[in-house]
């Protein structure tokens, strides 16, 4: 297993639309495992392949307290949605930023699991929010897209500034 680099907003690669997985091979499973490791290390609860610069339709989640109940969704599709809910969302690609986003309250999802077996799942509350947030990533969308242009530009500027700071630190350390 290895850790992957998480793309940071506003990296243009976060805008790519992911392609369906045609076959769940060992390398797809390996990527799922690496994504889970990367997500756990970053203390996240969800990660889409897009965020680690792999543009296939796969996402991983783990909402359990002990972080020992990994879920893998390959080619996920929302086949039913009902109601609305507002929840404070954050994202490993937009660290430190949280904002309310309106999502469907309950959804029914169809996907393939890590073994390539088809399953359907009814989700509500946080699980429903996470699945919708991660599927957005696969479509090249980030949660800040739901905010006002002003708020989005503020976040963008902050992220770019943070990045310059990190790069400067890296240079200083390598001198
Ligand atoms: Ni995210």
mmCIF file with all atom_site columns, C-alpha atoms in Angstrom, residues 37-116:
data_model
loop_
_atom_site.group_PDB
_atom_site.id
_atom_site.type_symbol
_atom_site.label_atom_id
_atom_site.label_alt_id
_atom_site.label_comp_id
_atom_site.label_asym_id
_atom_site.label_entity_id
_atom_site.label_seq_id
_atom_site.pdbx_PDB_ins_code
_atom_site.Cartn_x
_atom_site.Cartn_y
_atom_site.Cartn_z
_atom_site.occupancy
_atom_site.B_iso_or_equiv
_atom_site.pdbx_formal_charge
_atom_site.auth_seq_id
_atom_site.auth_comp_id
_atom_site.auth_asym_id
_atom_site.auth_atom_id
_atom_site.pdbx_PDB_model_num
ATOM 1  C CA . UNK A 1 37  ? -4.802  4.570  3.281   1.00 0.00 ? 37  UNK A CA 1
ATOM 2  C CA . UNK A 1 38  ? -4.445  8.132  1.990   1.00 0.00 ? 38  UNK A CA 1
ATOM 3  C CA . UNK A 1 39  ? -7.878  9.076  3.339   1.00 0.00 ? 39  UNK A CA 1
ATOM 4  C CA . UNK A 1 40  ? -7.211  7.594  6.798   1.00 0.00 ? 40  UNK A CA 1
ATOM 5  C CA . UNK A 1 41  ? -3.831  9.321  7.004   1.00 0.00 ? 41  UNK A CA 1
ATOM 6  C CA . UNK A 1 42  ? -5.447  12.658 6.114   1.00 0.00 ? 42  UNK A CA 1
ATOM 7  C CA . UNK A 1 43  ? -8.219  12.011 8.691   1.00 0.00 ? 43  UNK A CA 1
ATOM 8  C CA . UNK A 1 44  ? -10.908 12.242 6.057   1.00 0.00 ? 44  UNK A CA 1
ATOM 9  C CA . UNK A 1 45  ? -14.146 10.300 5.762   1.00 0.00 ? 45  UNK A CA 1
ATOM 10 C CA . UNK A 1 46  ? -14.367 10.201 1.966   1.00 0.00 ? 46  UNK A CA 1
ATOM 11 C CA . UNK A 1 47  ? -12.115 10.418 -1.075  1.00 0.00 ? 47  UNK A CA 1
ATOM 12 C CA . UNK A 1 48  ? -12.765 10.278 -4.816  1.00 0.00 ? 48  UNK A CA 1
ATOM 13 C CA . UNK A 1 49  ? -10.222 8.943  -7.328  1.00 0.00 ? 49  UNK A CA 1
ATOM 14 C CA . UNK A 1 50  ? -10.244 12.352 -9.033  1.00 0.00 ? 50  UNK A CA 1
ATOM 15 C CA . UNK A 1 51  ? -8.684  13.854 -5.902  1.00 0.00 ? 51  UNK A CA 1
ATOM 16 C CA . UNK A 1 52  ? -5.604  11.645 -6.269  1.00 0.00 ? 52  UNK A CA 1
ATOM 17 C CA . UNK A 1 53  ? -5.352  12.370 -10.009 1.00 0.00 ? 53  UNK A CA 1
ATOM 18 C CA . UNK A 1 54  ? -6.831  9.047  -11.172 1.00 0.00 ? 54  UNK A CA 1
ATOM 19 C CA . UNK A 1 55  ? -9.759  9.825  -13.405 1.00 0.00 ? 55  UNK A CA 1
ATOM 20 C CA . UNK A 1 56  ? -11.893 6.713  -13.000 1.00 0.00 ? 56  UNK A CA 1
ATOM 21 C CA . UNK A 1 57  ? -15.285 6.498  -11.333 1.00 0.00 ? 57  UNK A CA 1
ATOM 22 C CA . UNK A 1 58  ? -14.389 5.194  -7.917  1.00 0.00 ? 58  UNK A CA 1
ATOM 23 C CA . UNK A 1 59  ? -14.766 6.592  -4.410  1.00 0.00 ? 59  UNK A CA 1
ATOM 24 C CA . UNK A 1 60  ? -14.042 5.375  -0.911  1.00 0.00 ? 60  UNK A CA 1
ATOM 25 C CA . UNK A 1 61  ? -15.726 6.234  2.388   1.00 0.00 ? 61  UNK A CA 1
ATOM 26 C CA . UNK A 1 62  ? -15.521 5.321  6.023   1.00 0.00 ? 62  UNK A CA 1
ATOM 27 C CA . UNK A 1 63  ? -17.888 7.005  8.459   1.00 0.00 ? 63  UNK A CA 1
ATOM 28 C CA . UNK A 1 64  ? -17.273 4.620  11.349  1.00 0.00 ? 64  UNK A CA 1
ATOM 29 C CA . UNK A 1 65  ? -15.949 5.865  14.686  1.00 0.00 ? 65  UNK A CA 1
ATOM 30 C CA . UNK A 1 66  ? -13.004 3.457  14.586  1.00 0.00 ? 66  UNK A CA 1
ATOM 31 C CA . UNK A 1 67  ? -12.345 3.998  10.877  1.00 0.00 ? 67  UNK A CA 1
ATOM 32 C CA . UNK A 1 68  ? -12.516 0.271  10.328  1.00 0.00 ? 68  UNK A CA 1
ATOM 33 C CA . UNK A 1 69  ? -15.510 -0.005 7.996   1.00 0.00 ? 69  UNK A CA 1
ATOM 34 C CA . UNK A 1 70  ? -14.228 0.970  4.562   1.00 0.00 ? 70  UNK A CA 1
ATOM 35 C CA . UNK A 1 71  ? -16.709 1.273  1.708   1.00 0.00 ? 71  UNK A CA 1
ATOM 36 C CA . UNK A 1 72  ? -15.710 1.197  -1.952  1.00 0.00 ? 72  UNK A CA 1
ATOM 37 C CA . UNK A 1 73  ? -18.076 2.415  -4.679  1.00 0.00 ? 73  UNK A CA 1
ATOM 38 C CA . UNK A 1 74  ? -17.142 1.786  -8.300  1.00 0.00 ? 74  UNK A CA 1
ATOM 39 C CA . UNK A 1 75  ? -19.227 3.404  -11.068 1.00 0.00 ? 75  UNK A CA 1
ATOM 40 C CA . UNK A 1 76  ? -21.668 4.776  -8.471  1.00 0.00 ? 76  UNK A CA 1
ATOM 41 C CA . UNK A 1 77  ? -25.000 6.064  -9.730  1.00 0.00 ? 77  UNK A CA 1
ATOM 42 C CA . UNK A 1 78  ? -27.734 7.783  -7.781  1.00 0.00 ? 78  UNK A CA 1
ATOM 43 C CA . UNK A 1 79  ? -30.930 6.121  -8.983  1.00 0.00 ? 79  UNK A CA 1
ATOM 44 C CA . UNK A 1 80  ? -33.348 7.794  -6.599  1.00 0.00 ? 80  UNK A CA 1
ATOM 45 C CA . UNK A 1 81  ? -33.292 10.919 -4.472  1.00 0.00 ? 81  UNK A CA 1
ATOM 46 C CA . UNK A 1 82  ? -35.754 12.534 -2.093  1.00 0.00 ? 82  UNK A CA 1
ATOM 47 C CA . UNK A 1 83  ? -36.003 15.633 0.074   1.00 0.00 ? 83  UNK A CA 1
ATOM 48 C CA . UNK A 1 84  ? -33.304 18.131 0.937   1.00 0.00 ? 84  UNK A CA 1
ATOM 49 C CA . UNK A 1 85  ? -30.869 18.636 3.803   1.00 0.00 ? 85  UNK A CA 1
ATOM 50 C CA . UNK A 1 86  ? -28.240 21.220 4.612   1.00 0.00 ? 86  UNK A CA 1
ATOM 51 C CA . UNK A 1 87  ? -24.984 20.093 6.087   1.00 0.00 ? 87  UNK A CA 1
ATOM 52 C CA . UNK A 1 88  ? -21.616 21.723 6.788   1.00 0.00 ? 88  UNK A CA 1
ATOM 53 C CA . UNK A 1 89  ? -19.178 20.191 4.318   1.00 0.00 ? 89  UNK A CA 1
ATOM 54 C CA . UNK A 1 90  ? -15.429 20.134 4.132   1.00 0.00 ? 90  UNK A CA 1
ATOM 55 C CA . UNK A 1 91  ? -13.073 18.502 1.649   1.00 0.00 ? 91  UNK A CA 1
ATOM 56 C CA . UNK A 1 92  ? -9.550  17.090 1.726   1.00 0.00 ? 92  UNK A CA 1
ATOM 57 C CA . UNK A 1 93  ? -8.856  19.115 -1.426  1.00 0.00 ? 93  UNK A CA 1
ATOM 58 C CA . UNK A 1 94  ? -9.957  22.355 0.281   1.00 0.00 ? 94  UNK A CA 1
ATOM 59 C CA . UNK A 1 95  ? -8.402  21.985 3.744   1.00 0.00 ? 95  UNK A CA 1
ATOM 60 C CA . UNK A 1 96  ? -9.693  24.196 6.524   1.00 0.00 ? 96  UNK A CA 1
ATOM 61 C CA . UNK A 1 97  ? -12.780 25.386 4.653   1.00 0.00 ? 97  UNK A CA 1
ATOM 62 C CA . UNK A 1 98  ? -16.323 24.409 5.612   1.00 0.00 ? 98  UNK A CA 1
ATOM 63 C CA . UNK A 1 99  ? -19.626 25.580 4.203   1.00 0.00 ? 99  UNK A CA 1
ATOM 64 C CA . UNK A 1 100 ? -23.284 24.616 4.100   1.00 0.00 ? 100 UNK A CA 1
ATOM 65 C CA . UNK A 1 101 ? -24.398 22.829 0.970   1.00 0.00 ? 101 UNK A CA 1
ATOM 66 C CA . UNK A 1 102 ? -27.901 21.685 0.095   1.00 0.00 ? 102 UNK A CA 1
ATOM 67 C CA . UNK A 1 103 ? -28.119 18.010 -0.850  1.00 0.00 ? 103 UNK A CA 1
ATOM 68 C CA . UNK A 1 104 ? -30.802 15.392 -1.278  1.00 0.00 ? 104 UNK A CA 1
ATOM 69 C CA . UNK A 1 105 ? -31.920 14.001 2.082   1.00 0.00 ? 105 UNK A CA 1
ATOM 70 C CA . UNK A 1 106 ? -32.118 10.362 1.075   1.00 0.00 ? 106 UNK A CA 1
ATOM 71 C CA . UNK A 1 107 ? -30.654 8.626  -1.950  1.00 0.00 ? 107 UNK A CA 1
ATOM 72 C CA . UNK A 1 108 ? -30.527 5.177  -3.446  1.00 0.00 ? 108 UNK A CA 1
ATOM 73 C CA . UNK A 1 109 ? -27.157 4.320  -4.974  1.00 0.00 ? 109 UNK A CA 1
ATOM 74 C CA . UNK A 1 110 ? -26.170 1.559  -7.344  1.00 0.00 ? 110 UNK A CA 1
ATOM 75 C CA . UNK A 1 111 ? -22.486 0.650  -7.667  1.00 0.00 ? 111 UNK A CA 1
ATOM 76 C CA . UNK A 1 112 ? -19.940 -2.147 -7.879  1.00 0.00 ? 112 UNK A CA 1
ATOM 77 C CA . UNK A 1 113 ? -17.990 -3.119 -4.777  1.00 0.00 ? 113 UNK A CA 1
ATOM 78 C CA . UNK A 1 114 ? -14.256 -3.894 -4.467  1.00 0.00 ? 114 UNK A CA 1
ATOM 79 C CA . UNK A 1 115 ? -14.895 -7.366 -5.892  1.00 0.00 ? 115 UNK A CA 1
ATOM 80 C CA . UNK A 1 116 ? -16.828 -6.044 -8.851  1.00 0.00 ? 116 UNK A CA 1
#
